[in-house]
Coordinates of C-alpha atoms in Angstrom, one line a residue:
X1 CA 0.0 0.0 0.0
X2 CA 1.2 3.4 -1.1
X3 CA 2.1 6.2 1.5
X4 CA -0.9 8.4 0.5
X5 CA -3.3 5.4 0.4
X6 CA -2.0 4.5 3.6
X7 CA -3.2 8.2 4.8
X8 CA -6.5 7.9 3.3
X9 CA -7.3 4.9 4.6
X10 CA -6.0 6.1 8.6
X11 CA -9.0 6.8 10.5
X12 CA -9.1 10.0 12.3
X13 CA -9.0 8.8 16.9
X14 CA -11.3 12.1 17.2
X15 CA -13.9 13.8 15.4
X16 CA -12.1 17.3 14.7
X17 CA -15.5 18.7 13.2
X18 CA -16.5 19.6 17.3
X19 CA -16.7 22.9 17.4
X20 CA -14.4 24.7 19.9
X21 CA -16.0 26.2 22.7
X22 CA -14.5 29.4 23.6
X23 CA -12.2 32.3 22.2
X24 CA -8.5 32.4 23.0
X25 CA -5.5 35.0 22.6
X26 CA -2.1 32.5 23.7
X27 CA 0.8 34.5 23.2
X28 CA 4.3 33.9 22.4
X29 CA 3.8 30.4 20.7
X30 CA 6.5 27.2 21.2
X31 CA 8.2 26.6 17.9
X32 CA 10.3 23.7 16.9
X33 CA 12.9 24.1 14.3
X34 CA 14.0 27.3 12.8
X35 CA 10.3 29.8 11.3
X36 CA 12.1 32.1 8.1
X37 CA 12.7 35.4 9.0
X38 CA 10.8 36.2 5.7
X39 CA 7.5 34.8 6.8
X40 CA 5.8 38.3 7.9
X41 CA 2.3 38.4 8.3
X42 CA -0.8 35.9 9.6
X43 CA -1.8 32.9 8.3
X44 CA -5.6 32.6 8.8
X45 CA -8.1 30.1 8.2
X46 CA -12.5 29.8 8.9
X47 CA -14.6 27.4 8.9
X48 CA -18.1 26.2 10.9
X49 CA -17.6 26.4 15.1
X50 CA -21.4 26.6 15.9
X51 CA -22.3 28.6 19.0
X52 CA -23.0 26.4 21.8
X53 CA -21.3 23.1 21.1
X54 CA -23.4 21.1 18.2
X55 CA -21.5 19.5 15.3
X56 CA -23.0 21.5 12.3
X57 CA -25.2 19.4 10.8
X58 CA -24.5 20.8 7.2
X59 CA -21.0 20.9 5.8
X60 CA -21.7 24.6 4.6
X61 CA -22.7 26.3 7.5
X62 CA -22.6 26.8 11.3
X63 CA -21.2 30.1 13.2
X64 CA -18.3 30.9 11.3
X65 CA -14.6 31.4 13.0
X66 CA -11.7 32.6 12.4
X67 CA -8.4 31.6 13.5
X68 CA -5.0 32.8 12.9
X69 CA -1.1 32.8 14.0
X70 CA 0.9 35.7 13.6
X71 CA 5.0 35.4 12.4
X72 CA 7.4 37.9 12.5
X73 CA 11.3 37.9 12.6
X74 CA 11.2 34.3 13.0
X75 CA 9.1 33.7 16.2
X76 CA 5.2 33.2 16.4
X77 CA 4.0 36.1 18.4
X78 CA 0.6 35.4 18.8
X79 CA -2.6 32.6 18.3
X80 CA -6.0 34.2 18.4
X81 CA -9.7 32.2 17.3
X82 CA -13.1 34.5 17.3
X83 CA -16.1 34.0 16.0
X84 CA -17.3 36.0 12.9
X85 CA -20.6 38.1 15.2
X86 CA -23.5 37.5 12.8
X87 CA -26.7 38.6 14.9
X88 CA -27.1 35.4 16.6
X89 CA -23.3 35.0 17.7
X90 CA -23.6 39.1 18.9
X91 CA -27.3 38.4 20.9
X92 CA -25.7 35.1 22.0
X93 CA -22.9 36.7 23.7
X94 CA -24.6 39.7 24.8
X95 CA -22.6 42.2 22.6
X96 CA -24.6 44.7 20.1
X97 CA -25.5 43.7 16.5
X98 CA -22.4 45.1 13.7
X99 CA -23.1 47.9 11.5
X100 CA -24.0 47.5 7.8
X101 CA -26.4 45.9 5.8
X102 CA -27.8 42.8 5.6
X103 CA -28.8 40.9 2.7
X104 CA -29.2 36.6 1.7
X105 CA -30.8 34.3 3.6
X106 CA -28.3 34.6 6.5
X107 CA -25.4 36.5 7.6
X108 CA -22.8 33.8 8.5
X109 CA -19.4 34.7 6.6
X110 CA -17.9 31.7 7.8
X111 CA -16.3 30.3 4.0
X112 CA -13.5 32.4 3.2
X113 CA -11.0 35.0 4.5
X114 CA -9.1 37.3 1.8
X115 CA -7.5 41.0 1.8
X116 CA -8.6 43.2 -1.0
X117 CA -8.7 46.9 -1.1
X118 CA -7.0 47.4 2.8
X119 CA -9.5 45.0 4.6
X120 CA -9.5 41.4 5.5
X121 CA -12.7 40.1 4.7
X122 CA -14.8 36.9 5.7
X123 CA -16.9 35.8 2.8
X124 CA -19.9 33.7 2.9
X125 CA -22.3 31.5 0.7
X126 CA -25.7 32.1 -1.5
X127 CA -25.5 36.1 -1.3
X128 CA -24.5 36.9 2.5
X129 CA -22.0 40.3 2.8
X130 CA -18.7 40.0 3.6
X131 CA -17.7 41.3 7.3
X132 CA -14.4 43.3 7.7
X133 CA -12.3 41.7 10.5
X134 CA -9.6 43.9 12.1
X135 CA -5.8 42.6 12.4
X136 CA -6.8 40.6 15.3
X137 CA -9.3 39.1 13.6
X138 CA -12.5 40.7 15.4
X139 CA -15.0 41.4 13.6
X140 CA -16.2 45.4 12.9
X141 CA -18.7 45.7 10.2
X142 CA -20.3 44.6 6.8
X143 CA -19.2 45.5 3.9
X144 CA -21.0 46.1 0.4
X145 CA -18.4 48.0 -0.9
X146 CA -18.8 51.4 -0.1
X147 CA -22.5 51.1 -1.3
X148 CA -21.3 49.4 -4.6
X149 CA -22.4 46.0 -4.7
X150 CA -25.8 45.5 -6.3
X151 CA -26.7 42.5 -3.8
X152 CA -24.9 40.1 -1.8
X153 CA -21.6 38.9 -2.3
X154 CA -19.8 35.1 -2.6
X155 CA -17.1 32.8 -0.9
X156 CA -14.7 32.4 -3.2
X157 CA -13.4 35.0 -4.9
X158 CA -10.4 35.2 -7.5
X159 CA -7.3 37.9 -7.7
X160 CA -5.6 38.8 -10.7
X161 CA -2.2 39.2 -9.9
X162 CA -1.7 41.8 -12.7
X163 CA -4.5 44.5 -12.3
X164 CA -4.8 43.6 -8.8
X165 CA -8.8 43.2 -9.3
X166 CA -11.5 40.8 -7.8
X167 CA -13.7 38.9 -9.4
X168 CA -16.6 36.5 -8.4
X169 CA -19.7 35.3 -8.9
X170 CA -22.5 36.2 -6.8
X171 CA -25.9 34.0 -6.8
X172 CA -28.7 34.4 -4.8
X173 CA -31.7 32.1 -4.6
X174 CA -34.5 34.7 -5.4
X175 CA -32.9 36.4 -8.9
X176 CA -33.4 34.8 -12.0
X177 CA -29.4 35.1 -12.8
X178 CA -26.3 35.0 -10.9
X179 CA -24.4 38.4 -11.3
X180 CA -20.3 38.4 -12.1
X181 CA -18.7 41.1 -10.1
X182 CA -15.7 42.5 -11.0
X183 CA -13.9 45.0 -7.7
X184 CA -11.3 47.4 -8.5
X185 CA -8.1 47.2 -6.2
X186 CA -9.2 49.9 -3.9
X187 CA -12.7 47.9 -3.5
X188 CA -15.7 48.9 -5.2
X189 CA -17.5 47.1 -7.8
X190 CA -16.7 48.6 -11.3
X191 CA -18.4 45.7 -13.2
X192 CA -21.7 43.8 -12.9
X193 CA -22.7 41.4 -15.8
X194 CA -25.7 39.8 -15.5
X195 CA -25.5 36.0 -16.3
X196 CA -29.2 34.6 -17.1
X197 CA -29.4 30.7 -15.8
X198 CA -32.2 28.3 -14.6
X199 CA -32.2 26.8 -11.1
X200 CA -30.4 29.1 -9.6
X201 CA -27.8 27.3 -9.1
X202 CA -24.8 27.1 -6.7
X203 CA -22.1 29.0 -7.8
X204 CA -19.2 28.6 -5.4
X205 CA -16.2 29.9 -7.3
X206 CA -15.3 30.7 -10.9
X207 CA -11.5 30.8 -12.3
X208 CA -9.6 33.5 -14.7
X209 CA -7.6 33.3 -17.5
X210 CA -6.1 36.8 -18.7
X211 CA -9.2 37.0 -21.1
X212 CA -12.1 35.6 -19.5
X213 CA -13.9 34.4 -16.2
X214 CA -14.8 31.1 -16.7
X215 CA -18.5 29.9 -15.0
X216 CA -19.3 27.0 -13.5
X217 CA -23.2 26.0 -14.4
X218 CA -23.5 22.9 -13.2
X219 CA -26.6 20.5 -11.5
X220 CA -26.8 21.6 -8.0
X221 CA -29.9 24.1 -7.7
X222 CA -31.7 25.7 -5.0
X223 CA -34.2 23.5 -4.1
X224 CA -37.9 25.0 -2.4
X225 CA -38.7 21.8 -0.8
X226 CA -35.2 22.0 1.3
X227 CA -35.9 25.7 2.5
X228 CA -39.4 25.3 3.2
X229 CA -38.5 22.3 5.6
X230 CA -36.3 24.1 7.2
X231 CA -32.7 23.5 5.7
X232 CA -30.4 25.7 6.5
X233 CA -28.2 25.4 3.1
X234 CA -31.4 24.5 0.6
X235 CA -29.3 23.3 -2.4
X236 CA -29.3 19.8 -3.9
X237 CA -28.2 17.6 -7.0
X238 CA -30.9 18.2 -10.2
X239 CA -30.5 15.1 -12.2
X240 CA -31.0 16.1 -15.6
X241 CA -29.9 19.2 -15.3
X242 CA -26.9 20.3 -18.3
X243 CA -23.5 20.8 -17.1
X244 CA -21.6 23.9 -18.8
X245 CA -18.7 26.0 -18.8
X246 CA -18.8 29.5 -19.3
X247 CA -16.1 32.1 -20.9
X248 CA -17.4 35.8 -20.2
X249 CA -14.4 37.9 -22.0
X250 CA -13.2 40.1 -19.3
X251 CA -12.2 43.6 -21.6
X252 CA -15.1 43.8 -23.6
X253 CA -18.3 43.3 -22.7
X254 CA -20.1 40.2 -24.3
X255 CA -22.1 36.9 -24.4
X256 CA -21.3 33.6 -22.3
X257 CA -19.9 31.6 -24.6
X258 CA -21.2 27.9 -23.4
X259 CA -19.5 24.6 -23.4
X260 CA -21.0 21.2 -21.9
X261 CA -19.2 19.0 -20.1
X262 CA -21.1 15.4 -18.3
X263 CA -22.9 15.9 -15.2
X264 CA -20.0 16.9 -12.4
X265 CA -19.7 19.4 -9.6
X266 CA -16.7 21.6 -8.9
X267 CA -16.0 23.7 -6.3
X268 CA -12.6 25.0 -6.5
X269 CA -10.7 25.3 -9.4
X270 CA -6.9 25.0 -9.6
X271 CA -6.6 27.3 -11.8
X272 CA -7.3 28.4 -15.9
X273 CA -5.3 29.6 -18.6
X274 CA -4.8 30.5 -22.2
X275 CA -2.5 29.3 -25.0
X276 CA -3.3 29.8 -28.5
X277 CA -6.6 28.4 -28.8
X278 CA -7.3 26.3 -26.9
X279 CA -8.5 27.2 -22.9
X280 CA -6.9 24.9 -20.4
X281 CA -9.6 24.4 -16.8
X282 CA -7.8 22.6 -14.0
X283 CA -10.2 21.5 -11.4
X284 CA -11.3 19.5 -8.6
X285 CA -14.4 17.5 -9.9
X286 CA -16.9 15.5 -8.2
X287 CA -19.4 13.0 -9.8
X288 CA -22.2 14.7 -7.6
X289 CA -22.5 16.1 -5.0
X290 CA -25.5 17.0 -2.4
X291 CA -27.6 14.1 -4.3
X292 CA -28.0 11.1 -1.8
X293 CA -26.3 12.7 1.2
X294 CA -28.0 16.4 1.3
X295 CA -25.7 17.6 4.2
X296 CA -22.2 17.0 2.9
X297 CA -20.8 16.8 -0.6
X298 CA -18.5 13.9 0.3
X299 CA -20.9 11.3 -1.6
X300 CA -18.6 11.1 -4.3
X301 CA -14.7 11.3 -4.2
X302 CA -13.6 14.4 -5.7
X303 CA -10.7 13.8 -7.5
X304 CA -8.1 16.3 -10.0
X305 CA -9.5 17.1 -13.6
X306 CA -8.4 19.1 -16.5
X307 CA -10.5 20.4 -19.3
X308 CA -9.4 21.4 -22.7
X309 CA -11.7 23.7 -24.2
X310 CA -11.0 24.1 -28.3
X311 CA -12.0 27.7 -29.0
X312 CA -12.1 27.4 -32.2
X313 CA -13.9 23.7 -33.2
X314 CA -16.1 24.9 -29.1
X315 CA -15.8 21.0 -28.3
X316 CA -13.9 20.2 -24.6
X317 CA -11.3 17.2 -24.0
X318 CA -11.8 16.5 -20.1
X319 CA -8.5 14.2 -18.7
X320 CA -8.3 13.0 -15.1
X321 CA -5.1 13.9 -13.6
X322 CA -5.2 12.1 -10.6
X323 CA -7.1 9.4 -9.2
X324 CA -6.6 10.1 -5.3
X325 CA -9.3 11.5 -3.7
X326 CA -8.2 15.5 -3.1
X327 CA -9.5 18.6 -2.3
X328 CA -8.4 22.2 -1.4
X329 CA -6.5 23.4 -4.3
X330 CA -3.4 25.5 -4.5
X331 CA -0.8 26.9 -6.4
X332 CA 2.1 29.7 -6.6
X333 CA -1.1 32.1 -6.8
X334 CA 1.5 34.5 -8.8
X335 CA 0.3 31.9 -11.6
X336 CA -3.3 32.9 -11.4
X337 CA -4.1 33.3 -15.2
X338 CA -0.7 31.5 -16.5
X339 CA 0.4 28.3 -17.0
X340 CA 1.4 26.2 -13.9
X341 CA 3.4 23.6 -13.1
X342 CA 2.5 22.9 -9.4
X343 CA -0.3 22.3 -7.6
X344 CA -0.8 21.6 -3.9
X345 CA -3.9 19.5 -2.8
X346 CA -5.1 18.1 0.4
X347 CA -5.6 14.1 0.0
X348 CA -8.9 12.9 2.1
X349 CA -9.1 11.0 4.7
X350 CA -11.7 8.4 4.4
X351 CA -14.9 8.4 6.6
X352 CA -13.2 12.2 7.3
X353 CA -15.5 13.9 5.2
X354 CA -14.2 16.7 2.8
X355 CA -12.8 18.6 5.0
X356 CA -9.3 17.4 5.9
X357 CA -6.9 14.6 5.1
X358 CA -3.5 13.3 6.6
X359 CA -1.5 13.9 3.6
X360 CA -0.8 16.9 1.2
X361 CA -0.2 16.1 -2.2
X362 CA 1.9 17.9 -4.6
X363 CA 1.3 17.9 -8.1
X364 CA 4.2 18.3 -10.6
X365 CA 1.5 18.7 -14.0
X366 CA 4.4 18.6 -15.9
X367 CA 6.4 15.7 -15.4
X368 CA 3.1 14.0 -13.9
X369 CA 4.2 13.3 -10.8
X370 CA 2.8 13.4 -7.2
X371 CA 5.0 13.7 -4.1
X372 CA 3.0 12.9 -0.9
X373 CA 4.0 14.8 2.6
X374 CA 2.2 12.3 4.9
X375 CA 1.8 14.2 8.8
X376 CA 1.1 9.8 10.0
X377 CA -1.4 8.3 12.0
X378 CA -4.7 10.2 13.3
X379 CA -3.8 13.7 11.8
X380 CA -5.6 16.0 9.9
X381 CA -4.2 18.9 7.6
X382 CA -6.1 21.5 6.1
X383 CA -5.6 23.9 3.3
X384 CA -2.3 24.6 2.5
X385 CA -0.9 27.7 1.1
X386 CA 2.3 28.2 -0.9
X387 CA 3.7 31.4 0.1
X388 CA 7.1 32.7 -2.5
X389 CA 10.7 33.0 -0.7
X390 CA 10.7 36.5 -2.7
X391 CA 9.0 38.5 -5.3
X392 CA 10.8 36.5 -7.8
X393 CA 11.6 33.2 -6.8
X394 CA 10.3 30.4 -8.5
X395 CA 7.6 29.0 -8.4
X396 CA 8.5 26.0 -6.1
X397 CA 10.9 28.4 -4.0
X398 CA 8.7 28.9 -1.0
X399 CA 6.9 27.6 1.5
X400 CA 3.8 25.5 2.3
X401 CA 2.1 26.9 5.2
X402 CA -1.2 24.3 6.9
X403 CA -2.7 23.7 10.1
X404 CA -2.3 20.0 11.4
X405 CA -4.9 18.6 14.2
X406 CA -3.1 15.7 16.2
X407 CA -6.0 13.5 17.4
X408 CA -3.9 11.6 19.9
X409 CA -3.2 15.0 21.7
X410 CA -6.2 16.9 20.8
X411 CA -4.6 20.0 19.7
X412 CA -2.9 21.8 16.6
X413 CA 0.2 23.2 15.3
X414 CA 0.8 25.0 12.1
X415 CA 3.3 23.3 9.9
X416 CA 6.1 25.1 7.5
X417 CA 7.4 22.8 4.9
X418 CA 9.8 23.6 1.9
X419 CA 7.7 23.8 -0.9
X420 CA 10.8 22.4 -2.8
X421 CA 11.1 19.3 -1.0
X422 CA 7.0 18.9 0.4
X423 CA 8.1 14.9 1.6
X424 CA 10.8 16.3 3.4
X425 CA 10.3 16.9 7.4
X426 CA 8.9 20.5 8.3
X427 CA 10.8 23.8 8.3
X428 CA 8.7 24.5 11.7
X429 CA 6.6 23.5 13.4
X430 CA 4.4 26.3 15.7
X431 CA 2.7 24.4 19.0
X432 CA -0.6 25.4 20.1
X433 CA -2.3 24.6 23.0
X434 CA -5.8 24.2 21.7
X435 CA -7.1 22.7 18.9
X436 CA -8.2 24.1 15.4
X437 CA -11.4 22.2 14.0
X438 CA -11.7 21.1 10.7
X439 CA -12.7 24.1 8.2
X440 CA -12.5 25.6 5.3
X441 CA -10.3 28.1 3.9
X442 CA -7.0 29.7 4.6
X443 CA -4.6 31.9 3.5
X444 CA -1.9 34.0 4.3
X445 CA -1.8 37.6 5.0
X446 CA 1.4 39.5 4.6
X447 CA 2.4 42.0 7.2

C-alpha cells in the first residue's frame, strides 16, 4: 500500500469537526525548528464552530470562525480564534449587533478570508456580505463595498495578480441570474454582468484566464422543498440538469460563450489559462454532490481534472489527472491566469468527510508526478498555502504553510514545509495549546 493510500485509509481517533467552545488569545507560541525570518504576516483560516457546542449538521454552515497565528522575525507572536458576530453569535454573547447591511438568507461569513482593497474580509455563501475583521481578527462591520455592490456577495473569490482586481460570482436564490462582479483594487464594484441561468444554481467559485472568467453551471440548484423544511443550506443535485462552462471575455463586454461538459460538480478550481486556442480548466471534480447525502458533498470522491476547451472547433477534451481523492487546491497564486506547473492538494481522509486529510499532495503537472508529505497516523491537515521565498523566486521556491490537528493529543500546530522538498520533514513547526477544527479556507496575510 502506497504512502498516500495509507493516509486515506488512517482513521481520524477524534472527530475534529466539534466545534471549539470558547475564544483564546495565547501568546508567544512554542516553535520547533527554525520559522524564516521572511515569513511576515498571519496565516488565517475559517470554517463552521457553531455557538454552543453542536457538530454542524450541514457541511456549509454553522457560526463561522476565524483563527489565525501571527509570524514575525522568526518567532510566532501570537494565536487568536473569534467568532465572525452575525446577529445570533452578537445576541448570544450579549454584545450589540455590527453595523451595515444585511442581505441573503443569513449573515454567516464563515467560508473564506481574503484582503482586498486594505481589509481582510470573511466571505460567505448564497448572497451573504462580507464582514471586515480587524488585524486581530475581530469582527467590525459589513461590507457592500462602499455602497457598490448590487446584492450580496460570494465565498470564493479570484485575484488577478496583474490588475490587482476581484472577481466573483455572486448567486442568490431569489434572482433569476447570478451576477459576475468584478472590484477594483481599492474595492468597489466597477463591473456587474448579468449572467441569465435556470435553477439558480450554486455558484461557489469561478477561475480567470487573462481574457475571461470562466463559469461554473452545473446540476446543484436551490431546491424550495429544502428551504421550506427548514434546511439551513437548501441546495441539492438536479438530475437532468446540463452541465456547462462558461467564458465571459473580461475587456469587452459580451455573451457567455457555453461549453457542456457530463454531469459533475466543482467547487474550487486549480486554476485556468490560455494558449493559442485552446483554454486549459484545472479543477477539482466530483461526480455529484449534495444528491443522496443532502448535508455534505463527500458522496462522491472528488478527485483532480483538467478540461481542454477548443475555441475554435467549441468542443472540450476532459483528462483526469489524478485518481486520489483531493481537495483544497493550490498553487504559486502568482500563476493565477498563467500556466502552472504545481499544484498543492489536500488528499482525504476516508470516513473524514471533505474537510481534511493526513496527507498533502503535490502535483508536478508537468512531469506527472505526485510527491506525498504524509503528517502519520490520526492527523488531519487542512488547506495549504504556498507562500514565495521573494517576489521572484520560482515557483516551487517557498513555503507550504497548513494547520495539522493531532488527534492523539487533541490540539494543533501549524506546519512550515519547503515547498521544494514537500516529503521532506517540516521547516517549523508552531505548537498550540488548543485545537483548530476542521474548516475551510486559509490563507496568508502579509504584514
Amino acid at each position: 500500500m502506497s504512502v498516500a493510500a495509507r493516509a486515506l485509509a488512517t482513521p481520524p481517533r477524534y472527530d475534529n469537526r466539534r466545534p471549539v467552545a470558547t475564544e483564546s488569545t495565547e501568546l508567544d507560541l512554542t516553535v520547533t525548528g527554525r520559522l524564516p525570518a521572511e515569513l511576515d504576516g498571519c496565516f488565517v483560516r475559517i470554517g463552521p464552530n457553531p455557538l454552543g457546542g453542536a457538530r454542524p449538521a450541514h457541511s456549509l454552515v454553522g457560526d463561522g470562525m476565524a483563527h489565525g497565528v501571527r509570524l514575525r522575525a522568526g518567532r510566532a507572536l501570537w494565536y487568536r480564534n473569534r467568532w465572525i458576530r452575525t446577529d445570533r453569535v452578537a445576541r448570544a454573547l450579549g454584545e450589540l449587533p455590527l453595523p451595515g447591511p444585511r442581505h441573503g438568507l443569513s449573515d454567516n461569513a464563515g467560508g473564506n478570508l481574503i484582503r482586498h482593497g486594505g481589509r481582510l474580509l470573511a466571505l460567505g455563501e448564497a448572497g451573504v456580505l462580507p464582514v471586515e475583521l480587524d488585524g486581530h481578527l475581530d469582527s467590525v462591520a459589513r461590507v457592500d463595498f462602499d455602497g457598490t455592490l448590487p446584492h450580496g456577495f460570494a465565498a470564493h473569490a479570484q485575484c488577478d495578480p496583474v490588475t490587482g482586481e476581484l472577481f466573483a460570482v455572486a448567486y442568490y436564490h431569489e434572482l433569476p441570474y447570478v451576477e459576475h462582479l468584478v472590484i477594483s483594487p481599492e474595492g468597489r464594484v466597477r463591473r456587474c454582468d448579468r449572467i441569465e441561468v435556470t435553477g439558480p444554481p450554486l455558484m461557489h467559485s469561478l477561475a480567470l484566464t487573462d481574457r475571461h472568467s470562466v463559469l461554473f453551471d452545473l446540476p446543484v440548484v436551490f431546491d424550495p422543498r429544502l428551504a421550506r423544511a427548514g434546511s439551513r443550506f437548501p441546495y441539492a443535485w438536479s438530475a437532468g440538469r446540463p452541465a456547462r462552462l462558461g467564458l465571459l471575455p473580461r475587456r469587452a463586454p459580451g455573451d457567455v460563450r457555453w461549453f457542456e461538459v457530463d454531469p459533475c460538480y466543482v467547487f474550487h478550481p486549480v486554476n485556468a489559462y490560455e494558449v493559442d486556442d485552446r483554454c486549459v480548466v484545472d479543477v477539482i471534480r466530483y461526480d455529484r454532490v449534495f444528491d443522496r447525502d443532502l448535508h455534505s458533498p463527500g458522496e462522491s470522491p472528488p478527485t483532480l481534472w483538467r478540461w481542454t476547451l477548443d475555441l475554435t472547433r467549441g468542443t472540450v477534451a476532459a483528462e483526469q489527472l489524478d485518481d486520489i481523492p483531493q481537495e483544497f487546491p493550490r498553487i504559486d497564486e502568482r500563476r493565477t491566469t498563467m500556466a502552472h506547473r504545481y499544484a498543492y492538494t489536500v488528499a482525504m481522509q476516508s470516513g473524514a468527510g471533505v474537510l481534511g486529510g493526513s496527507a498533502l499532495l503535490r502535483h508536478d503537472l508537468v512531469r506527472r508526478e505526485v510527491t506525498v508529505h504524509d503528517f502519520g497516523p490520526h492527523r488531519e491537515a487542512g488547506e495549504a498555502v504556498f507562500v514565495p521565498r521573494g517576489p521572484l523566486a520560482a515557483e516551487d521556491d517557498g513555503w507550504l504553510l497548513t494547520y495539522v490537528h493531532d488527534g492523539r493529543t487533541d490540539r494543533s500546530s501549524l506546519v512550515v514545509l519547503d515547498a521544494g522538498d514537500v516529503a521532506g520533514p517540516p521547516v517549523a513547526v508552531v505548537h498550540l495549546p488548543t485545537r483548530i477544527p476542521s474548516g475551510f479556507h486559509a490563507n496568508w496575510i502579509p504584514a
